[in-house]
XYZ file of C-alpha atoms in Angstrom:
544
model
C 0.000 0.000 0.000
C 1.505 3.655 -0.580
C 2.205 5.437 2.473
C 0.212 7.765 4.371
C -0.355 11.212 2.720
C 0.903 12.886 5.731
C 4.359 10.880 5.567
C 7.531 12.792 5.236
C 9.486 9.486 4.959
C 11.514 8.988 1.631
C 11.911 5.913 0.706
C 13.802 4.114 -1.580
C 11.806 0.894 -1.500
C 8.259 0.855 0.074
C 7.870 -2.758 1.231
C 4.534 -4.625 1.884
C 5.103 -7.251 4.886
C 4.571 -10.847 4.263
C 4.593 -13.470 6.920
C 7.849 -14.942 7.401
C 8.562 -18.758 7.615
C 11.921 -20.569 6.970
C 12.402 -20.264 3.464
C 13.808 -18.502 0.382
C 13.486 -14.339 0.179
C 12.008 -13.382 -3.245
C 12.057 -9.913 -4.094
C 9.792 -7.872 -6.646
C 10.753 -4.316 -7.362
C 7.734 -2.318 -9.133
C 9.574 0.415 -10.659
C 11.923 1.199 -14.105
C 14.012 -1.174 -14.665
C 17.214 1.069 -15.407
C 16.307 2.583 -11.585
C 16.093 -0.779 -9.646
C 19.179 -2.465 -11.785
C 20.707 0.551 -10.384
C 19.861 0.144 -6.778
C 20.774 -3.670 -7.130
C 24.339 -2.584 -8.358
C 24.873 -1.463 -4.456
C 22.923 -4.872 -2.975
C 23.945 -7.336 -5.510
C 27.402 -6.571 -7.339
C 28.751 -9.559 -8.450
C 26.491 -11.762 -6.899
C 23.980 -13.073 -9.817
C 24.069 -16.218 -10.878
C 20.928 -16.399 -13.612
C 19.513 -13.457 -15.175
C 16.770 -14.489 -17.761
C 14.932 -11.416 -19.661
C 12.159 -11.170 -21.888
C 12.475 -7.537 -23.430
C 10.419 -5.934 -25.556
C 10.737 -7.064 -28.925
C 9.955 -3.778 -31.095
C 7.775 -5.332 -33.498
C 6.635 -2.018 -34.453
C 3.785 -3.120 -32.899
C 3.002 -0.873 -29.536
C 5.497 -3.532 -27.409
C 8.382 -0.787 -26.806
C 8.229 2.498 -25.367
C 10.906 4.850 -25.859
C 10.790 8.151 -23.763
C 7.620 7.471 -23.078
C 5.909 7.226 -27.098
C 5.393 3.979 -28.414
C 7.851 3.219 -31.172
C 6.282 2.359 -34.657
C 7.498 -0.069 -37.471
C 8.094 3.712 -39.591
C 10.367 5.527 -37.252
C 13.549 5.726 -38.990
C 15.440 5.476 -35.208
C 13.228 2.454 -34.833
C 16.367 0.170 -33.762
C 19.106 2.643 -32.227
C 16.529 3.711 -29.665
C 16.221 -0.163 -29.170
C 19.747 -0.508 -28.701
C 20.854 2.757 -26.298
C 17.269 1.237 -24.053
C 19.273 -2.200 -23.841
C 22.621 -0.943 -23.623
C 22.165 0.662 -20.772
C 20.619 -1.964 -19.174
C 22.731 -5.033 -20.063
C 25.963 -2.487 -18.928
C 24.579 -2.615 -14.846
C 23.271 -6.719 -15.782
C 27.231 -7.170 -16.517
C 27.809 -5.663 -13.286
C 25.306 -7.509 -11.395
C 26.619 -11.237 -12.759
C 28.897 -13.202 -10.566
C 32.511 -14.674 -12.077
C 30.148 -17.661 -13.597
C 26.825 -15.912 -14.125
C 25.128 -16.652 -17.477
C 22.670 -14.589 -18.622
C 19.780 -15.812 -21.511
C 18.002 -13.373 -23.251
C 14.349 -14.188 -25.288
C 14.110 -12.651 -28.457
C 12.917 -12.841 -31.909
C 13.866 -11.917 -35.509
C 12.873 -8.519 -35.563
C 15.869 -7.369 -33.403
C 17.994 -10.495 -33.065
C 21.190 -9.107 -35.184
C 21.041 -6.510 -33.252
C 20.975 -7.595 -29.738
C 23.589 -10.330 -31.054
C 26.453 -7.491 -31.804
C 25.514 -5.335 -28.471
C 25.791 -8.589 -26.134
C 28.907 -8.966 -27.905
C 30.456 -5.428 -27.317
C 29.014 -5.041 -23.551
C 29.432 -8.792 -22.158
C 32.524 -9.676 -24.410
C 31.602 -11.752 -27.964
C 33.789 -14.777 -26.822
C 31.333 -15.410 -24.343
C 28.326 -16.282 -26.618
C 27.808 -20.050 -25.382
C 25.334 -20.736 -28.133
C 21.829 -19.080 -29.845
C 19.142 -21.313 -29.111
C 16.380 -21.714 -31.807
C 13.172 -22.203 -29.200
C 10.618 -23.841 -31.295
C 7.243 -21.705 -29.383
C 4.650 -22.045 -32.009
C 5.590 -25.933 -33.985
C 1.750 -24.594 -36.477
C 3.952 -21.664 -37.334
C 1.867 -18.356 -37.385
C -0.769 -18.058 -39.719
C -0.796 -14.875 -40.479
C 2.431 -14.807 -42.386
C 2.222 -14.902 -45.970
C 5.302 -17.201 -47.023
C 6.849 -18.802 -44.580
C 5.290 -19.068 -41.027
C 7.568 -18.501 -37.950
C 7.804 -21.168 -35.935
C 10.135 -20.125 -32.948
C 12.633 -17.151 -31.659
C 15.282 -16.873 -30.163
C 17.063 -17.167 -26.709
C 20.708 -15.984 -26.632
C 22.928 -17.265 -24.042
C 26.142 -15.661 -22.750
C 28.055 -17.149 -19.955
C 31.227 -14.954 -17.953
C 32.989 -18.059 -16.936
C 33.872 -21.527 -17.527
C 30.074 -23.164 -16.125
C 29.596 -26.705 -16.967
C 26.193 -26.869 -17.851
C 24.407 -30.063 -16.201
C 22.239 -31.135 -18.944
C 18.580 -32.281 -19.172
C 16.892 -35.613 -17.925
C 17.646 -37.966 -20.855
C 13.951 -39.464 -21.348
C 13.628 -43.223 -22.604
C 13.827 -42.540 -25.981
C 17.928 -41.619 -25.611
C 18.431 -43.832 -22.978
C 18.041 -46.534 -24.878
C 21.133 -45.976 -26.892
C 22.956 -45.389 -24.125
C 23.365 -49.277 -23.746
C 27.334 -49.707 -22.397
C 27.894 -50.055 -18.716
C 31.849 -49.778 -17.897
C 33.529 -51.213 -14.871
C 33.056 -48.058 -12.611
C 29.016 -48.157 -13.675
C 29.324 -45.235 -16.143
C 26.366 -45.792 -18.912
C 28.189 -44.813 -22.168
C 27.321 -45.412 -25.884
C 30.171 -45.709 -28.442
C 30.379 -43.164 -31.551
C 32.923 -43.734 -34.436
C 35.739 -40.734 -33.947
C 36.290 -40.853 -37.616
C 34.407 -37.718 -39.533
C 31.672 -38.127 -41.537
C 29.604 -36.186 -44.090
C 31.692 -32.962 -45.516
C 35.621 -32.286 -45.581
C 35.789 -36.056 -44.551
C 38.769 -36.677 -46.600
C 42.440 -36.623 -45.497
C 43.434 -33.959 -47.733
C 40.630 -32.126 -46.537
C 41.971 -31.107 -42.993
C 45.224 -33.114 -42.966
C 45.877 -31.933 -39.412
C 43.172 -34.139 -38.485
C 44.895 -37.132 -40.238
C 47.299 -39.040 -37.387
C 47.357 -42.969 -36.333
C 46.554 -44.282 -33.485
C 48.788 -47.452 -32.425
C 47.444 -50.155 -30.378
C 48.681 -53.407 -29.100
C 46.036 -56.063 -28.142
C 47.998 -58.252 -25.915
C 49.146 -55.270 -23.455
C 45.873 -52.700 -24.084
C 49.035 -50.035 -25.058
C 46.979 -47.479 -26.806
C 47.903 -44.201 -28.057
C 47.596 -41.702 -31.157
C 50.881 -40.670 -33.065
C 51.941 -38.660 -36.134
C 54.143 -41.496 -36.662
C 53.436 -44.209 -39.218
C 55.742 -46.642 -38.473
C 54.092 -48.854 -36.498
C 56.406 -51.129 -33.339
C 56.727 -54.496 -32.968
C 52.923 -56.258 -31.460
C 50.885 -53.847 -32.573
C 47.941 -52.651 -35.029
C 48.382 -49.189 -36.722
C 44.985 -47.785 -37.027
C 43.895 -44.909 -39.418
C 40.707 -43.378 -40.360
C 39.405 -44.958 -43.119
C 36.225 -44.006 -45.208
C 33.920 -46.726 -46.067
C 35.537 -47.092 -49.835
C 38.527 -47.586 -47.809
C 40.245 -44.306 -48.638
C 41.778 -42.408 -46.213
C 39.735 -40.260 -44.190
C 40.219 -38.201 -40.802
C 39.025 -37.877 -37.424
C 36.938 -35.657 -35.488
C 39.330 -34.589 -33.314
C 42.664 -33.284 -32.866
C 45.756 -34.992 -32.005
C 45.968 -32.906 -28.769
C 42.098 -33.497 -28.122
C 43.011 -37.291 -28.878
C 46.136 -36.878 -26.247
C 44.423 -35.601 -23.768
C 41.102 -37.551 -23.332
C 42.551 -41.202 -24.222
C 40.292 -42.422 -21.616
C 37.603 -41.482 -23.165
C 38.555 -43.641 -26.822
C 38.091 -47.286 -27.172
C 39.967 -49.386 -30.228
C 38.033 -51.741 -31.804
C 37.940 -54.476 -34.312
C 35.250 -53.823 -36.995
C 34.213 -57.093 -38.555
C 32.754 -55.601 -41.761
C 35.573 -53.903 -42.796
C 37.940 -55.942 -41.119
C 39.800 -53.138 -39.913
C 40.291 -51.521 -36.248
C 38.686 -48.222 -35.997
C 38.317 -46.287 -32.931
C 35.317 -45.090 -30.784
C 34.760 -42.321 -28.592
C 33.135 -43.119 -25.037
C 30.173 -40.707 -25.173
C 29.224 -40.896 -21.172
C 25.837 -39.967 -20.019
C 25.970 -37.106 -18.003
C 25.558 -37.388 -14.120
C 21.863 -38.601 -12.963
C 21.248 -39.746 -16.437
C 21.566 -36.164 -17.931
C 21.997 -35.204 -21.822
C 23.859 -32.628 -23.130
C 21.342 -29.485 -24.169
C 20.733 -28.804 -28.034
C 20.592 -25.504 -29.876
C 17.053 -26.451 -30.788
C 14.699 -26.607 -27.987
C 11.215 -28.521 -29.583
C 9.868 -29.093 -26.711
C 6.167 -29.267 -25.784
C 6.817 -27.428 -22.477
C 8.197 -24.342 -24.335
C 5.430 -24.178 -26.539
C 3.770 -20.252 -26.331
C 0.138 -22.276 -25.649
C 1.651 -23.574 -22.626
C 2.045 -20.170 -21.080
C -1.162 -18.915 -21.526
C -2.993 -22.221 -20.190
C -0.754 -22.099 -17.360
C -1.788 -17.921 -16.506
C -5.750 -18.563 -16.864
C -5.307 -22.019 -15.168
C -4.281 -19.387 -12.113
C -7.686 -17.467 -12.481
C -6.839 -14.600 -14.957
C -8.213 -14.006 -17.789
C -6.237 -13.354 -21.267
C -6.513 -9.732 -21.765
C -5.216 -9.156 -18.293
C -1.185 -10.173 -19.930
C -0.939 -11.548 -23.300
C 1.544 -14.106 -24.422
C 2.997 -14.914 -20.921
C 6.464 -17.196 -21.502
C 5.706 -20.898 -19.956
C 7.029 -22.201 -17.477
C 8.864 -24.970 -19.282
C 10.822 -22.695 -21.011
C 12.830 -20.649 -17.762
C 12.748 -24.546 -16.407
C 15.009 -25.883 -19.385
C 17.109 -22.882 -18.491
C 17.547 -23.168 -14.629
C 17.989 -26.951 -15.103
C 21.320 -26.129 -16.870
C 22.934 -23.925 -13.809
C 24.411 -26.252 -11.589
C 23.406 -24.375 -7.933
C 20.080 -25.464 -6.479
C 20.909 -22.317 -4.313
C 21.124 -19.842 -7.614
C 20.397 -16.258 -6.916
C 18.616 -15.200 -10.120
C 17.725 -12.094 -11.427
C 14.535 -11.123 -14.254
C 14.502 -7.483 -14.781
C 11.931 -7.957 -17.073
C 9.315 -9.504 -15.379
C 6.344 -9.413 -17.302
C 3.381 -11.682 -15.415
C 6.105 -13.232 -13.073
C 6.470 -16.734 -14.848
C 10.427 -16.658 -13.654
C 9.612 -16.958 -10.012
C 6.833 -18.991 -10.412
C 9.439 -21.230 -11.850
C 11.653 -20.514 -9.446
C 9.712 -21.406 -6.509
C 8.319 -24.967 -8.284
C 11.605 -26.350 -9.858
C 12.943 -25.467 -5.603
C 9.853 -27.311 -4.518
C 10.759 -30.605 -7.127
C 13.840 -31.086 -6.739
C 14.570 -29.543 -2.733
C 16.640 -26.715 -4.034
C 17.025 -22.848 -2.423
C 17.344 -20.811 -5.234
C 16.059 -17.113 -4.434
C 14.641 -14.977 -7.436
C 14.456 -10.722 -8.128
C 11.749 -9.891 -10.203
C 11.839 -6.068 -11.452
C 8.985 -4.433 -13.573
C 6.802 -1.512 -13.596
C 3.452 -1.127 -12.948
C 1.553 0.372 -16.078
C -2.092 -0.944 -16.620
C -1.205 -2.180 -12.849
C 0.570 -5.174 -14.476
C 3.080 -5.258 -10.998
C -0.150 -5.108 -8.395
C -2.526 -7.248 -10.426
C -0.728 -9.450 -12.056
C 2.857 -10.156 -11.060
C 2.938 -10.061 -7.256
C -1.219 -11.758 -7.229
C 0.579 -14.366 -9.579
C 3.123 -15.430 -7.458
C 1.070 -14.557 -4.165
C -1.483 -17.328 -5.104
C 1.358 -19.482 -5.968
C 2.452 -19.853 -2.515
C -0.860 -18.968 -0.830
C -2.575 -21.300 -3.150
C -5.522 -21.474 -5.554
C -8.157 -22.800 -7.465
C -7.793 -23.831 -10.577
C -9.517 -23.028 -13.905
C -11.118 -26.891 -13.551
C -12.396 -25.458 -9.877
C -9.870 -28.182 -8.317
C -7.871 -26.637 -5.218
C -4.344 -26.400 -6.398
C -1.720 -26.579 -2.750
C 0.399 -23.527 -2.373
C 4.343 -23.357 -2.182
C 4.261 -21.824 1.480
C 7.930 -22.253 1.680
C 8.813 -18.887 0.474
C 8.673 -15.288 1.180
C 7.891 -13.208 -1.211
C 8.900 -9.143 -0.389
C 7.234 -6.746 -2.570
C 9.087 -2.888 -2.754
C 8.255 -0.300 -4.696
C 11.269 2.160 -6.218
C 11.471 6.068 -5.214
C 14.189 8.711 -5.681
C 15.794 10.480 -2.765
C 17.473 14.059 -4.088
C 21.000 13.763 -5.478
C 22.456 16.684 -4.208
C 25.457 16.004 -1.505
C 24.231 17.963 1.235
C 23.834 16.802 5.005
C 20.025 16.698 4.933
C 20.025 13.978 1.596
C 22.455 12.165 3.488
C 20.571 12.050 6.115
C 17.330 11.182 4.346
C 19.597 8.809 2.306
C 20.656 7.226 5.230
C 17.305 6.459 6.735
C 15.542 5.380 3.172
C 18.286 3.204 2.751
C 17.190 0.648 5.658
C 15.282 -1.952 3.399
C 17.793 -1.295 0.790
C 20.065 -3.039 3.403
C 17.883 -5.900 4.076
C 17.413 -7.047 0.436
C 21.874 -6.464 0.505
C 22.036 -8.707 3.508
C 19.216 -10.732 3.503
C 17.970 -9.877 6.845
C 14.400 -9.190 7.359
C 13.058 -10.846 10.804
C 13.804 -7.016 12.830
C 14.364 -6.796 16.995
C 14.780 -3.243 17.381
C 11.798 -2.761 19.659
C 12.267 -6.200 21.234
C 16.169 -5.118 21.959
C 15.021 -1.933 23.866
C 16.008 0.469 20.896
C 14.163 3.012 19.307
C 13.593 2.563 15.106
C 14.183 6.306 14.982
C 17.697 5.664 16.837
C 18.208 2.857 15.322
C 17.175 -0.983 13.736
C 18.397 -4.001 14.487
C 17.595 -7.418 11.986
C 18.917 -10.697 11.910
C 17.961 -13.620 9.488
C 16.908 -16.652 11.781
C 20.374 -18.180 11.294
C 23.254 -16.365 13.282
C 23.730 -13.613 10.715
C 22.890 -9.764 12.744
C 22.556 -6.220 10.887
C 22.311 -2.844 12.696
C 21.777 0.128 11.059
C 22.659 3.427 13.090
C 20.768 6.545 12.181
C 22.306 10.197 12.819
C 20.583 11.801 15.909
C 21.635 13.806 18.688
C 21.885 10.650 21.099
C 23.656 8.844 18.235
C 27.280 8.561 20.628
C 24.902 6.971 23.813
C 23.248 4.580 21.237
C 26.653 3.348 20.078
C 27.429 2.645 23.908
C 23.787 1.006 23.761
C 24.496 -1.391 21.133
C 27.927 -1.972 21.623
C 26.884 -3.715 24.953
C 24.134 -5.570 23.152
C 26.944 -6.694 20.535
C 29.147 -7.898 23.204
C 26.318 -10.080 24.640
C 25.721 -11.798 21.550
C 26.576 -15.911 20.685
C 26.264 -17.751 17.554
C 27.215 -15.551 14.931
C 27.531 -16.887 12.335
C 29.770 -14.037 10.661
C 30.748 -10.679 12.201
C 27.718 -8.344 12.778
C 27.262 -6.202 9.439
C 27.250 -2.133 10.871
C 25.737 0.415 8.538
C 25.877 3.950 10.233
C 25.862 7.560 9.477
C 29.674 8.135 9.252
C 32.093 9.980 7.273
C 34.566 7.317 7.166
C 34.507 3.786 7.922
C 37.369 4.198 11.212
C 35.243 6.874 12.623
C 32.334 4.508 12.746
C 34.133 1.378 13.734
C 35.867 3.756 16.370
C 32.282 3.905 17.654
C 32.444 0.338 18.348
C 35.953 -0.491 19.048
C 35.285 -2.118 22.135
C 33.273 -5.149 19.871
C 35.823 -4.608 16.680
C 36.136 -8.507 16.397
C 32.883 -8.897 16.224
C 31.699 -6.132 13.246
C 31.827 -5.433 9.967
C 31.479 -1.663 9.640
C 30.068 0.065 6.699
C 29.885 4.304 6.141
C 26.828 5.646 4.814
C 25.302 6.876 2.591
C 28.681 7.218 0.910
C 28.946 3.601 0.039
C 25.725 3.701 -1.750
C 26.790 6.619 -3.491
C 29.704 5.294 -4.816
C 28.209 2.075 -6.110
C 25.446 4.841 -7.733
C 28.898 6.857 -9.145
C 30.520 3.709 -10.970
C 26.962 3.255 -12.681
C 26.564 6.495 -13.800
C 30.436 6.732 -15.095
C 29.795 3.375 -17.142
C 26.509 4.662 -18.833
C 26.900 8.187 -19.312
C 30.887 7.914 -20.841
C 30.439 8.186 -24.495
């Protein structure tokens, strides 16, 4: 709810309370996007591991505002105004990711070059880990003329080396799958010579070598070498006419995963050839595609699965299923992932979120951002994901159990005046408190139960040994340190030292404050630390 008229609070965030019970903290920020990324940059540097977005796709068709006008198929700026809106965006996303965050972006043909060369220049093009073609309409749409469009895309960029986990392999590639080694890996064998084009030797002769093997001691190992020693079998790529061929991968590549390559006597050609050891991936997993033709990503799916909640189809059209941010989570491999959407839309990303934790066990936390015109934030994405965990009835009137393990914290975004002076600080300081909880991930508060008072002071902690104390600049502000240094010394369990936020200059004056508890703190200045996370923003945008 907004505040009361007669408030003179400023607040960054304006949070509605939700009961709390032991589970994940889910965050949606109703507010531009450009102005919450911005806020995270202070709360969440570094520490994303997911972001999946669904931007507008500037069709031309009313889906993309641009300084507040709807941008039409005939303005000649139609794409560049596209680009500087994204730009600035995926510049704080960068920001946001952790050393092996991957981000995944939906998209479809209309601005797919596009976004392809600006991930590239802002996230770094050697980090493209594939475009996926995401078949979300198999029919193809009939209201194309020659040839019906039949999916989008989904670009995926990664900022480390992430080994993907795969999906479940289903029966149908099981089956081939049928080799069980010694140490119970299931494997299938595939021939390492190449097939189809450039097959031939003098096609890539750097992939022509010889592998040597020697049946009576399992000696096995490729070799530019020809000559072959005494006991054993030279083997060679060879194309079914018996020509010479080559193999599908390098000599080094060969080197270094002989483990993973099996010589073997082929009957029909009476020759030795040699396999490569495909392993199924751990728990039966399968390496992902580029084509995703699944049923579960189909667009249908998404808009059965919003009205099967209660809405009805004008109130958010073309909502993404939930299959499709599924596929995409099942890749990370962190059942805890901290993942970011910054464009929400009707909230199918924590819905996701919330069942895949509730399948498989996992604690994965999500941050939903979007704004709130035709009340899309009220109406649709928080009462989404409220009736998710509260619980609902379907569209077949059959009662449908909510996810009550999670918390879902609802905030609303606000600007506090820019201008350095001791009042904004001030004002800073004190709008900054649930700023501080979403950065630390403490919510459950004590002040009042600890004897302080909020306008002194508050005091949180998060249920599991971790305490924050925020110290607000008042005239008793030296007797409150004394206050709460004694209640700092009287604390046990901490799990890590006590994070300190206070009105200070410097971070030594403030832990000066405390020094009689020094061991057990973490002190942090404000407002200026906010500021300066808001200064390296700026600087990276506003730099051309």
């Amino acid at each position: 709810p907004p505040p009361p008229e007669n408030s003179s609070e400023i607040e960054l965030f304006e949070k509605e309370n939700i009961p709390l019970a032991p589970a994940p903290n889910h965050i949606l920020i109703e507010g531009d996007n450009l102005h919450a990324l911005t806020a995270l940059s202070f709360t969440h540097e570094g520490k994303i591991d997911v972001i999946y977005i669904d931007p507008p796709y500037n069709t031309g068709n009313k889906d993309f505002k641009y300084n507040d006008s709807f941008v039409d198929k005939e303005d000649s700026y139609r794409h560049s105004k596209w680009l500087s809106f994204m730009e600035k965006r995926l510049k704080i996303a960068k920001r946001l990711l952790c050393e092996t965050g991957v981000i995944f972006i939906s998209i479809d043909v209309n601005e797919v070059a596009q976004l392809k060369l600006l991930c590239d220049e802002v996230l770094g093009g050697e980090k493209l880990v594939n475009i996926v073609a995401n078949i979300n309409n198999p029919k193809g749409r009939s209201d194309e003329r020659n040839i019906a469009t039949s999916h989008e895309y989904l670009l995926c960029y990664s900022m480390g080396n992430v080994a993907f986990k795969g999906w479940d392999a289903g029966n149908n590639i099981l089956k081939r799958y049928n080799k069980t080694d010694n140490t119970g890996l299931i494997y299938r064998e595939i021939d390492l010579r190449k097939t189809g084009d450039n097959d031939r030797r003098e096609d890539r002769p750097k992939l022509f070598y010889y592998f040597h093997y020697n049946p009576n001691t399992q000696d096995f190992y490729p070799t530019r070498e020809e000559d072959t020693p005494m006991g054993y079998i030279q083997i060679k790529p060879l194309r079914t006419d018996l020509s010479e061929g080559n193999w599908r991968w390098s000599l080094d590549t060969a080197q270094a995963n002989l483990d993973k390559l099996i010589p073997k006597f082929m009957g029909v050609r009476k020759k030795y050839t040699v396999f490569e050891k495909d392993v199924l991936l751990d728990f039966q997993k399968i390496k992902a595609t580029s084509v995703w033709n699944h049923k579960d990503v189909n667009s249908e799916r998404g808009t059965e699965q919003f009205l099967d909640l209660g809405f009805n189809k004008n109130q958010f059209l073309k909502p993404k299923p939930i299959g499709l941010v599924k596929l995409i989570l099942e890749l990370i491999p962190l059942e805890s992932a901290l993942i970011l959407d910054f464009f929400a839309g009707s909230g199918t990303t924590l819905h996701t979120v919330m069942q895949l934790n509730a399948e498989d066990g996992g604690s994965r936390q999500c941050i939903l951002v979007t704004n709130n015109e035709n009340n899309i934030c009220e109406e649709v994405t928080y009462e989404r994901n409220k009736r998710v965990i509260q619980g609902y009835t379907n569209a077949k009137g059959q009662a449908v159990a909510g996810l009550w393990r999670n918390h879902l914290r609802y905030y609303k975004s606000a600007f506090v005046p820019s201008a350095q002076s001791e009042e904004n600080k001030r004002l800073l300081t004190q709008a900054s408190t649930d700023l501080l909880c979403i950065k630390e991930d403490c919510y459950t508060e004590l002040t009042e139960t600890a004897g302080f008072a909020p306008t002194h002071c508050r005091l949180f902690h998060n249920e599991s040994g971790k305490y924050m104390v925020v110290v607000y600049h008042s005239r008793k502000q030296w007797q409150v340190c004394q206050d709460l240094t004694s209640y700092i010394e009287a604390l046990s369990g901490l799990s890590e030292p006590v994070r300190l936020y206070g009105f200070s200059p410097e971070k030594e004056n403030l832990a000066a404050d405390f020094a009689e508890v020094r061991d057990k703190i973490a002190a942090v200045a404000l407002p200026s630390a906010i500021y300066q996370a808001y200064r390296a923003v700026f600087r990276e945008l506003f730099s051309l």
